[in-house]
CSV table of C-alpha atoms in Angstrom, one decimal:
chain,number,residue,atom,x,y,z
A,1,MET,CA,-36.8,42.5,51.7
A,2,PRO,CA,-34.4,40.9,54.1
A,3,GLN,CA,-31.1,42.7,54.5
A,4,ALA,CA,-27.8,40.8,54.5
A,5,GLU,CA,-24.2,41.7,54.0
A,6,GLY,CA,-23.6,42.3,50.4
A,7,GLY,CA,-27.3,42.1,49.7
A,8,TYR,CA,-29.8,44.7,48.6
A,9,VAL,CA,-32.3,46.9,50.6
A,10,SER,CA,-35.1,49.2,49.5
A,11,LEU,CA,-34.5,53.0,49.5
A,12,PRO,CA,-36.4,55.2,52.0
A,13,ALA,CA,-39.2,57.6,50.8
A,14,VAL,CA,-38.0,60.6,48.9
A,15,ASN,CA,-37.3,63.7,51.0
A,16,GLY,CA,-38.6,61.9,54.1
A,17,ASN,CA,-42.1,62.3,52.9
A,18,GLY,CA,-44.0,59.2,54.2
A,19,SER,CA,-46.9,59.8,51.8
A,20,ALA,CA,-44.6,59.7,48.8
A,21,ILE,CA,-45.0,56.7,46.5
A,22,TYR,CA,-42.7,53.9,47.3
A,23,GLN,CA,-39.6,53.8,45.1
A,24,SER,CA,-38.5,50.3,44.2
A,25,THR,CA,-35.0,51.4,43.4
A,26,THR,CA,-32.3,49.4,45.2
A,27,GLU,CA,-28.7,49.8,45.9
A,28,PRO,CA,-26.1,47.5,47.5
A,29,SER,CA,-26.0,47.7,51.3
A,30,ALA,CA,-22.3,47.1,51.5
A,31,PRO,CA,-19.9,50.0,50.5
A,32,PRO,CA,-18.7,49.6,46.9
A,33,SER,CA,-15.2,48.2,46.5
A,34,VAL,CA,-12.5,49.5,44.1
A,35,PHE,CA,-12.8,46.3,42.0
A,36,GLU,CA,-16.6,46.7,41.6
A,37,SER,CA,-16.2,50.3,40.6
A,38,VAL,CA,-13.6,49.5,38.0
A,39,LYS,CA,-15.8,46.6,36.7
A,40,ARG,CA,-18.8,49.0,36.4
A,41,VAL,CA,-16.8,51.6,34.5
A,42,ILE,CA,-15.5,49.0,32.1
A,43,GLY,CA,-19.0,47.6,31.6
A,44,GLN,CA,-20.4,51.0,30.8
A,45,ALA,CA,-17.5,51.7,28.4
A,46,ILE,CA,-18.1,48.4,26.6
A,47,LYS,CA,-21.8,49.2,26.1
A,48,SER,CA,-21.2,52.8,25.1
A,49,THR,CA,-18.4,52.1,22.5
A,50,PRO,CA,-19.0,48.7,20.9
A,51,GLY,CA,-16.3,49.4,18.3
A,52,ASP,CA,-13.6,49.5,20.9
A,53,SER,CA,-14.9,46.4,22.8
A,54,GLU,CA,-12.3,44.1,21.4
A,55,GLU,CA,-9.4,46.4,22.3
A,56,LEU,CA,-10.8,46.8,25.8
A,57,LEU,CA,-11.1,43.1,26.2
A,58,ARG,CA,-7.6,42.6,25.1
A,59,SER,CA,-6.4,45.2,27.5
A,60,GLU,CA,-8.1,43.5,30.4
A,61,ARG,CA,-5.5,40.8,30.3
A,62,GLN,CA,-2.9,43.2,31.6
A,63,PRO,CA,-2.8,44.0,35.3
A,64,VAL,CA,-3.9,47.6,36.4
A,65,ILE,CA,-2.7,49.6,39.4
A,66,VAL,CA,-5.7,51.3,41.2
A,67,GLY,CA,-5.1,53.0,44.5
A,68,GLY,CA,-1.9,51.2,45.1
A,69,VAL,CA,-3.6,47.8,44.6
A,70,ARG,CA,-2.5,45.5,41.7
A,71,LEU,CA,-5.6,44.2,40.0
A,72,SER,CA,-5.8,41.6,37.2
A,73,PHE,CA,-8.9,40.9,35.2
A,74,ARG,CA,-10.2,37.7,33.7
A,75,ASP,CA,-11.4,37.4,30.1
A,76,ARG,CA,-14.8,38.8,29.4
A,77,ASP,CA,-17.1,38.8,26.5
A,78,LYS,CA,-18.7,41.9,24.8
A,79,THR,CA,-21.4,42.1,27.5
A,80,GLY,CA,-18.9,42.1,30.3
A,81,LYS,CA,-19.6,38.5,31.5
A,82,THR,CA,-16.7,36.5,32.6
A,83,LEU,CA,-15.6,33.8,30.2
A,84,ASN,CA,-14.7,30.3,31.3
A,85,THR,CA,-11.1,29.9,30.3
A,86,LYS,CA,-10.5,26.7,32.1
A,87,MET,CA,-9.2,23.9,29.9
A,88,PRO,CA,-11.7,21.1,29.7
A,89,SER,CA,-10.5,17.9,31.3
A,90,ALA,CA,-12.1,15.7,28.7
A,91,PRO,CA,-14.4,16.1,25.6
A,92,THR,CA,-18.1,16.1,26.4
A,93,HIS,CA,-20.9,14.9,24.3
A,94,THR,CA,-24.3,16.6,24.0
A,95,ALA,CA,-27.5,14.6,24.1
A,96,GLU,CA,-28.0,15.2,20.4
A,97,GLU,CA,-24.6,13.8,19.5
A,98,ALA,CA,-25.2,10.8,21.7
A,99,HIS,CA,-28.5,10.2,20.0
A,100,LEU,CA,-26.8,10.4,16.6
A,101,LEU,CA,-24.1,8.0,17.7
A,102,GLY,CA,-26.7,5.6,19.1
A,103,THR,CA,-25.2,5.6,22.5
A,104,MET,CA,-26.1,7.2,25.9
A,105,PRO,CA,-23.9,10.0,27.1
A,106,VAL,CA,-21.0,8.4,29.0
A,107,ASP,CA,-17.9,9.7,30.7
A,108,PRO,CA,-15.2,9.8,28.0
A,109,MET,CA,-12.6,9.1,30.7
A,110,ASP,CA,-14.0,5.7,31.6
A,111,ASP,CA,-11.6,2.8,31.7
A,112,ILE,CA,-11.4,0.6,28.6
A,113,GLU,CA,-11.3,-3.1,29.2
A,114,LEU,CA,-9.2,-5.2,26.8
A,115,ARG,CA,-11.3,-8.3,26.2
A,116,SER,CA,-9.4,-10.2,23.6
A,117,VAL,CA,-6.1,-10.2,21.6
A,118,GLN,CA,-5.9,-11.7,18.2
A,119,LEU,CA,-2.4,-12.4,16.8
A,120,HIS,CA,-1.5,-12.0,13.2
A,121,PHE,CA,1.6,-13.0,11.4
A,122,PRO,CA,3.6,-10.0,10.3
A,123,ASN,CA,4.6,-9.8,6.6
A,124,ALA,CA,8.2,-9.8,7.5
A,125,ARG,CA,10.2,-9.3,4.2
A,126,GLY,CA,13.5,-10.5,5.6
A,127,SER,CA,12.1,-13.9,6.7
A,128,ILE,CA,12.0,-15.2,3.2
A,129,LEU,CA,15.8,-14.9,3.0
A,130,GLU,CA,16.2,-17.2,6.0
A,131,ALA,CA,13.5,-19.6,4.8
A,132,CYS,CA,15.1,-20.1,1.4
A,133,ASP,CA,17.8,-22.4,0.3
A,134,GLN,CA,20.2,-20.4,-1.8
A,135,ARG,CA,21.7,-22.1,-4.8
A,136,ARG,CA,23.9,-21.2,-7.8
A,137,VAL,CA,22.8,-23.0,-11.0
A,138,PRO,CA,25.4,-23.1,-13.9
A,139,THR,CA,24.1,-22.3,-17.4
A,140,ASP,CA,25.6,-21.6,-20.8
A,141,LYS,CA,25.6,-17.8,-20.0
A,142,GLY,CA,27.0,-18.0,-16.5
A,143,ASP,CA,25.6,-19.0,-13.1
A,144,ILE,CA,22.3,-17.7,-12.0
A,145,HIS,CA,20.9,-17.4,-8.5
A,146,VAL,CA,17.9,-19.7,-7.4
A,147,ALA,CA,16.3,-19.5,-4.0
A,148,ILE,CA,14.2,-22.6,-3.0
A,149,GLN,CA,11.3,-22.1,-0.6
A,150,GLY,CA,9.4,-25.2,0.6
A,151,ASP,CA,9.6,-28.9,0.3
A,152,THR,CA,11.2,-30.0,-2.9
A,153,SER,CA,9.1,-33.1,-3.1
A,154,LYS,CA,6.0,-31.0,-3.7
A,155,PRO,CA,4.8,-29.5,-7.1
A,156,ALA,CA,7.0,-26.7,-8.3
A,157,ILE,CA,6.3,-23.0,-8.9
A,158,VAL,CA,8.9,-21.0,-10.7
A,159,THR,CA,8.9,-17.2,-10.1
A,160,TYR,CA,10.7,-14.5,-12.1
A,161,HIS,CA,11.0,-10.9,-11.0
A,162,ASP,CA,10.6,-7.5,-12.8
A,163,LEU,CA,13.1,-4.7,-13.6
A,164,GLY,CA,15.1,-3.3,-10.7
A,165,LEU,CA,14.0,-6.0,-8.3
A,166,ASN,CA,15.0,-9.5,-7.3
A,167,TYR,CA,13.2,-12.5,-5.8
A,168,ALA,CA,13.3,-11.0,-2.2
A,169,THR,CA,12.0,-7.5,-3.0
A,170,SER,CA,9.5,-8.8,-5.5
A,171,PHE,CA,7.9,-11.8,-3.8
A,172,ALA,CA,8.8,-11.6,-0.1
A,173,GLY,CA,5.8,-9.6,1.0
A,174,PHE,CA,3.4,-11.7,-1.2
A,175,PHE,CA,4.6,-15.2,-0.2
A,176,ASN,CA,4.6,-14.1,3.5
A,177,PHE,CA,0.9,-13.2,3.2
A,178,PRO,CA,-1.1,-15.6,5.5
A,179,VAL,CA,-2.9,-17.3,2.7
A,180,MET,CA,0.2,-17.8,0.6
A,181,ARG,CA,2.1,-19.3,3.6
A,182,GLY,CA,-0.5,-22.0,3.6
A,183,LEU,CA,0.2,-22.6,-0.1
A,184,LEU,CA,3.8,-23.2,0.7
A,185,GLU,CA,2.7,-26.4,2.5
A,186,ASN,CA,1.5,-27.8,-0.8
A,187,PHE,CA,4.1,-26.4,-3.2
A,188,CYS,CA,7.8,-25.7,-3.5
A,189,VAL,CA,8.7,-22.3,-4.9
A,190,TYR,CA,11.8,-21.8,-7.0
A,191,HIS,CA,12.7,-18.1,-7.1
A,192,VAL,CA,14.9,-17.4,-10.2
A,193,THR,CA,16.9,-14.2,-10.3
A,194,ALA,CA,18.3,-12.7,-13.5
A,195,PRO,CA,22.1,-12.6,-13.8
A,196,GLY,CA,23.6,-9.8,-11.6
A,197,GLN,CA,20.3,-8.7,-10.0
A,198,GLU,CA,20.5,-10.5,-6.7
A,199,GLU,CA,20.9,-8.5,-3.4
A,200,GLY,CA,24.5,-7.2,-3.1
A,201,ALA,CA,25.6,-8.6,-6.4
A,202,PRO,CA,29.0,-7.4,-7.7
A,203,ALA,CA,29.3,-5.7,-11.0
A,204,LEU,CA,29.5,-8.0,-13.9
A,205,PRO,CA,32.7,-8.0,-16.0
A,206,GLU,CA,33.0,-5.4,-18.7
A,207,ASP,CA,33.4,-8.1,-21.3
A,208,TYR,CA,30.4,-10.0,-20.1
A,209,VAL,CA,27.7,-10.3,-22.8
A,210,TYR,CA,24.4,-10.2,-21.1
A,211,PRO,CA,21.8,-12.8,-22.3
A,212,THR,CA,18.9,-11.7,-24.5
A,213,MET,CA,15.3,-12.3,-23.5
A,214,ASP,CA,15.2,-15.5,-25.4
A,215,GLU,CA,18.5,-16.6,-23.8
A,216,LEU,CA,17.2,-15.7,-20.3
A,217,ALA,CA,14.1,-17.9,-21.0
A,218,ALA,CA,16.4,-20.7,-22.2
A,219,GLN,CA,18.3,-20.6,-18.9
A,220,LEU,CA,15.2,-22.0,-17.2
A,221,LEU,CA,15.9,-25.3,-18.9
A,222,PHE,CA,19.1,-25.5,-16.9
A,223,VAL,CA,17.2,-24.8,-13.7
A,224,LEU,CA,14.6,-27.5,-14.4
A,225,SER,CA,17.3,-30.0,-15.3
A,226,HIS,CA,19.4,-29.1,-12.2
A,227,PHE,CA,16.6,-29.8,-9.8
A,228,GLY,CA,15.0,-32.6,-11.8
A,229,LEU,CA,11.7,-30.8,-12.5
A,230,LYS,CA,9.5,-32.2,-15.3
A,231,SER,CA,6.8,-29.6,-15.2
A,232,VAL,CA,6.3,-26.3,-13.4
A,233,ILE,CA,3.8,-23.5,-12.8
A,234,GLY,CA,5.1,-20.2,-13.9
A,235,PHE,CA,4.5,-17.0,-11.8
A,236,GLY,CA,6.1,-13.9,-13.3
A,237,VAL,CA,5.8,-10.1,-13.1
A,238,GLY,CA,6.7,-7.6,-15.8
A,239,ALA,CA,9.9,-8.5,-17.5
A,240,GLY,CA,9.8,-11.9,-15.7
A,241,ALA,CA,6.3,-12.6,-17.1
A,242,ASN,CA,7.7,-12.0,-20.6
A,243,ILE,CA,10.5,-14.4,-19.9
A,244,LEU,CA,8.2,-17.1,-18.6
A,245,ALA,CA,5.8,-16.6,-21.6
A,246,ARG,CA,8.8,-17.1,-23.9
A,247,PHE,CA,9.8,-20.3,-22.1
A,248,ALA,CA,6.2,-21.6,-22.1
A,249,HIS,CA,5.8,-20.9,-25.8
A,250,GLY,CA,9.1,-22.7,-26.7
A,251,HIS,CA,8.6,-25.6,-24.3
A,252,PRO,CA,4.9,-26.1,-23.7
A,253,ASP,CA,5.5,-29.6,-22.2
A,254,LYS,CA,7.5,-28.0,-19.4
A,255,VAL,CA,4.9,-25.6,-18.1
A,256,GLY,CA,1.6,-26.7,-16.7
A,257,ALA,CA,0.0,-23.3,-16.0
A,258,LEU,CA,1.0,-19.6,-16.0
A,259,CYS,CA,0.1,-16.7,-13.8
A,260,LEU,CA,1.5,-13.6,-15.5
A,261,ILE,CA,1.2,-10.0,-14.1
A,262,ASN,CA,1.6,-7.0,-16.3
A,263,CYS,CA,2.9,-9.1,-19.2
A,264,VAL,CA,4.0,-7.4,-22.4
A,265,SER,CA,3.9,-9.6,-25.5
A,266,THR,CA,5.0,-7.1,-28.1
A,267,GLN,CA,8.4,-5.4,-28.8
A,268,SER,CA,9.2,-2.1,-27.2
A,269,GLY,CA,7.7,1.1,-28.7
A,270,TRP,CA,9.6,4.2,-29.6
A,271,ILE,CA,8.8,6.0,-26.3
A,272,GLU,CA,9.7,3.1,-24.1
A,273,TRP,CA,12.9,2.5,-26.1
A,274,GLY,CA,13.9,6.1,-25.9
A,275,TYR,CA,13.4,6.5,-22.1
A,276,GLN,CA,15.0,3.2,-21.3
A,277,SER,CA,18.0,3.8,-23.5
A,278,PHE,CA,18.7,7.0,-21.6
A,279,ASN,CA,18.2,5.2,-18.3
A,280,ALA,CA,20.7,2.5,-19.3
A,281,ARG,CA,23.2,5.1,-20.3
A,282,PHE,CA,22.9,7.1,-17.1
A,283,LEU,CA,23.1,3.9,-15.0
A,284,ARG,CA,26.5,3.0,-16.7
A,285,THR,CA,28.0,6.5,-16.5
A,286,LYS,CA,26.4,8.3,-13.5
A,287,GLY,CA,24.8,5.5,-11.5
A,288,MET,CA,21.3,5.5,-10.0
A,289,THR,CA,20.1,9.0,-10.9
A,290,GLN,CA,16.8,10.6,-9.8
A,291,GLY,CA,15.5,10.3,-13.4
A,292,VAL,CA,16.1,6.6,-13.4
A,293,ILE,CA,14.4,6.2,-10.0
A,294,ASP,CA,11.3,8.2,-11.2
A,295,TYR,CA,11.0,6.0,-14.3
A,296,LEU,CA,11.3,2.8,-12.3
A,297,MET,CA,8.6,4.0,-9.8
A,298,TRP,CA,6.3,4.8,-12.8
A,299,HIS,CA,7.1,1.4,-14.2
A,300,HIS,CA,6.0,-0.4,-11.0
A,301,PHE,CA,3.4,2.0,-9.4
A,302,GLY,CA,2.1,4.2,-12.2
A,303,ARG,CA,1.3,7.9,-11.5
A,304,ASN,CA,1.0,9.5,-8.1
A,305,PRO,CA,1.9,6.4,-6.0
A,306,GLU,CA,2.6,8.3,-2.8
A,307,GLU,CA,-1.1,9.2,-2.6
A,308,ARG,CA,-1.9,5.5,-2.1
A,309,ASN,CA,0.9,4.1,0.0
A,310,HIS,CA,3.7,6.5,1.1
A,311,ASP,CA,5.6,4.1,3.2
A,312,LEU,CA,5.7,1.4,0.4
A,313,VAL,CA,6.9,4.0,-2.1
A,314,GLN,CA,9.7,5.1,0.2
A,315,MET,CA,10.8,1.6,0.8
A,316,TYR,CA,11.1,0.9,-3.0
A,317,LYS,CA,13.0,4.2,-3.5
A,318,GLN,CA,15.5,3.3,-0.9
A,319,HIS,CA,15.9,-0.1,-2.5
A,320,PHE,CA,16.7,1.4,-5.9
A,321,GLU,CA,19.1,3.9,-4.4
A,322,ARG,CA,21.1,1.5,-2.1
A,323,ALA,CA,20.6,-2.2,-3.1
A,324,VAL,CA,20.7,-2.2,-6.9
A,325,ASN,CA,23.9,-2.5,-8.9
A,326,PRO,CA,23.4,0.2,-11.6
A,327,THR,CA,25.7,-1.4,-14.1
A,328,ASN,CA,24.0,-4.8,-13.9
A,329,LEU,CA,20.6,-3.2,-14.1
A,330,ALA,CA,21.6,-1.3,-17.2
A,331,MET,CA,22.4,-4.6,-18.9
A,332,LEU,CA,19.0,-6.1,-18.0
A,333,ILE,CA,17.2,-3.0,-19.2
A,334,ASN,CA,19.1,-3.0,-22.5
A,335,ALA,CA,18.1,-6.7,-23.0
A,336,TYR,CA,14.5,-5.9,-22.2
A,337,ILE,CA,14.1,-3.0,-24.6
A,338,HIS,CA,15.6,-5.0,-27.4
A,339,ARG,CA,13.2,-7.9,-27.0
A,340,ASN,CA,11.4,-9.3,-30.0
A,341,ASP,CA,7.7,-10.1,-30.3
A,342,LEU,CA,6.4,-13.3,-28.8
A,343,HIS,CA,4.7,-14.1,-32.1
A,344,LEU,CA,1.5,-15.2,-30.5
A,345,ALA,CA,-1.8,-15.2,-32.3
A,346,ARG,CA,-5.3,-16.3,-31.5
A,347,THR,CA,-6.2,-18.5,-34.5
A,348,PRO,CA,-9.9,-19.3,-35.0
A,349,PRO,CA,-10.7,-23.0,-34.9
A,350,GLY,CA,-10.9,-24.6,-38.3
A,351,THR,CA,-8.6,-22.1,-40.0
A,352,PRO,CA,-7.0,-24.1,-42.9
A,353,GLY,CA,-3.2,-24.5,-42.8
A,354,THR,CA,-2.8,-23.4,-39.2
A,355,GLU,CA,-2.7,-25.0,-35.8
A,356,THR,CA,-3.8,-23.2,-32.7
A,357,ALA,CA,-1.3,-25.0,-30.5
A,358,ALA,CA,1.6,-23.7,-32.6
A,359,THR,CA,0.5,-20.0,-32.6
A,360,THR,CA,-0.6,-19.4,-29.0
A,361,LEU,CA,0.1,-20.7,-25.5
A,362,LYS,CA,-1.5,-24.0,-25.0
A,363,MET,CA,-1.4,-24.2,-21.2
A,364,PRO,CA,-4.0,-22.4,-19.0
A,365,VAL,CA,-3.0,-18.7,-18.4
A,366,ILE,CA,-4.3,-16.1,-16.0
A,367,ASN,CA,-3.4,-12.6,-17.1
A,368,ILE,CA,-3.5,-10.1,-14.3
A,369,THR,CA,-3.0,-6.3,-14.1
A,370,GLY,CA,-3.8,-3.4,-11.8
A,371,SER,CA,-6.3,-0.7,-12.7
A,372,LEU,CA,-3.7,2.0,-12.0
A,373,SER,CA,-0.8,0.2,-13.8
A,374,PRO,CA,0.7,1.8,-16.9
A,375,HIS,CA,0.7,-1.7,-18.5
A,376,VAL,CA,-3.1,-2.2,-18.7
A,377,ASP,CA,-3.2,-1.8,-22.5
A,378,ASP,CA,-0.3,-4.3,-22.9
A,379,THR,CA,-2.2,-6.9,-21.0
A,380,VAL,CA,-5.3,-6.4,-23.1
A,381,THR,CA,-3.2,-6.9,-26.2
A,382,PHE,CA,-1.6,-10.0,-24.7
A,383,ASN,CA,-5.1,-11.3,-23.8
A,384,GLY,CA,-6.2,-10.9,-27.4
A,385,ARG,CA,-3.5,-13.3,-28.5
A,386,LEU,CA,-4.4,-16.1,-26.1
A,387,ASP,CA,-6.9,-18.9,-26.5
A,388,PRO,CA,-10.1,-17.8,-24.8
A,389,THR,CA,-11.0,-21.4,-23.8
A,390,ASN,CA,-8.0,-21.7,-21.4
A,391,SER,CA,-7.1,-18.1,-20.5
A,392,SER,CA,-8.6,-15.3,-18.4
A,393,TRP,CA,-7.9,-11.6,-18.0
A,394,MET,CA,-8.3,-10.0,-14.6
A,395,LYS,CA,-7.9,-6.3,-13.6
A,396,ILE,CA,-7.7,-5.6,-9.9
A,397,SER,CA,-9.0,-2.2,-8.7
A,398,ASP,CA,-7.1,0.5,-6.8
A,399,CYS,CA,-3.6,-0.7,-7.4
A,400,ALA,CA,-0.7,-0.8,-9.8
A,401,LEU,CA,1.8,-3.1,-8.1
A,402,VAL,CA,-0.6,-5.9,-7.4
A,403,LEU,CA,1.7,-8.0,-5.3
A,404,GLU,CA,2.2,-5.3,-2.7
A,405,GLU,CA,-1.0,-3.2,-2.9
A,406,GLN,CA,-3.6,-6.0,-3.2
A,407,PRO,CA,-2.0,-9.2,-2.0
A,408,ALA,CA,-5.3,-10.7,-0.7
A,409,LYS,CA,-7.1,-10.4,-4.0
A,410,LEU,CA,-4.2,-11.8,-5.9
A,411,ALA,CA,-3.8,-14.7,-3.5
A,412,GLU,CA,-7.5,-15.5,-3.8
A,413,ALA,CA,-7.3,-15.4,-7.6
A,414,PHE,CA,-4.2,-17.6,-7.6
A,415,ARG,CA,-5.9,-20.1,-5.3
A,416,LEU,CA,-9.0,-20.4,-7.5
A,417,PHE,CA,-6.8,-20.7,-10.6
A,418,LEU,CA,-4.9,-23.6,-9.2
A,419,GLN,CA,-8.0,-25.2,-7.9
A,420,GLY,CA,-9.5,-25.0,-11.4
A,421,GLU,CA,-6.4,-26.9,-12.7
A,422,GLY,CA,-7.1,-29.8,-10.3
A,423,TYR,CA,-4.9,-28.9,-7.3
A,424,VAL,CA,-7.2,-29.7,-4.4
A,425,LEU,CA,-5.1,-28.4,-1.6
A,426,PHE,CA,-5.5,-28.6,2.2
A,427,LEU,CA,-5.2,-25.3,4.1
A,428,LYS,CA,-5.7,-24.5,7.7
A,429,ASN,CA,-8.9,-22.7,8.5
A,430,PRO,CA,-8.1,-20.2,11.2
A,431,ASP,CA,-11.8,-19.7,12.2
A,432,ARG,CA,-12.4,-23.4,12.8
A,433,ASP,CA,-8.8,-24.5,13.7
A,434,CYS,CA,-9.0,-27.4,11.4
A,435,GLU,CA,-7.8,-28.4,7.9
A,436,GLN,CA,-10.1,-28.2,4.9
A,437,SER,CA,-9.6,-28.5,1.2
A,438,TRP,CA,-9.8,-25.5,-1.0
A,439,SER,CA,-12.8,-26.9,-2.8
A,440,CYS,CA,-14.6,-27.1,0.6
A,441,LEU,CA,-13.6,-23.5,1.4
A,442,GLN,CA,-14.8,-22.2,-1.9
A,443,ASN,CA,-18.0,-24.3,-2.0
A,444,PRO,CA,-19.4,-24.4,1.6
A,445,PRO,CA,-22.4,-26.5,2.4
A,446,PRO,CA,-25.8,-24.7,2.0
A,447,ARG,CA,-27.1,-23.0,5.1
A,448,GLU,CA,-30.3,-23.9,6.7
A,449,ALA,CA,-33.1,-21.4,6.3
């Protein structure tokens, strides 16, 4: 066996006897160093006492003084082998992982080439304030705030908000959705805000008698007369849906169609009346308390909303805490819980002594709710009072506040609803960079086989 420095050589015959059998035992040719001796002792100790191996391995991290020389040891496993403690520069993929991923093993630190950038319009909530023309419309119960969005020469859509919100917080995100921005090219939207509910509104006078739900619905007559509107399309949410339904029932010639979300057609029950009565009292005496905020969040989002959209929930909580006048909101809540029944009934055709047009809504109605909304049962009751020939009920999955959580599905439903009412509108197709009618978009030509 060749001999080299630090290598190994065969031992000579035992006791110089040349006829002795050759011994294959080897030993290092170089003199043993202090480091090698200490390493051998530690290795034997690890093999002999496995129970103390972890303690010895931990102690190897500390430097040891041997013969006046300071020695430090690297991490070793239970067999005495040196562990690789270097931090990897980048994650590596095995051949099996690469096969499962359907790709060949590549260097994870390769450069990434940006091939294309696609721009999307952000859903800026504040942009609706700048795009709207703010007006004050006088009524018999005081002035109300109306924001006009779009060309006034186009067909009119009248919106009405829910409790604790106003036109900006309720409809800004939805009407800034890309599909709905195209709708604004074909319609003019009139956002009506209940008295004292607009952003930064001062407290109403103490002697002010807040309108009832029927009087709030009657105020819409002043809005239509002020802007010269003969017929409108109603779009309401919650309390606003109830107000629009009242207006449509009393003035069917003024409303061409209704899109109502989470509409309640009955009077308030005992549980709702009790909770909301306490909320109105706290709002007058203590302001916006945590209990009131929790009830408003449940009213809009149902149970456990933070599990679905934490940022959206925090934004609404901040709005309730900072931007809502508690005294004015208490008046609106008090009017809502003292509402009377809409007195709608689905009358079977041919029933003697009755007229269907007088007992239910005669215009087309799309009744929408979210699967997680606390008002699902109320919408089912409302749907049972409508004429099935001109109404439809729709429940959108995985949401409670449909306008914010599922705007795409709601926009598509609203598009098809208007198309069914004869509004053939022209929208810009971003894929083809051209204009097509909604009927063309919804009924594309057949594809060739």
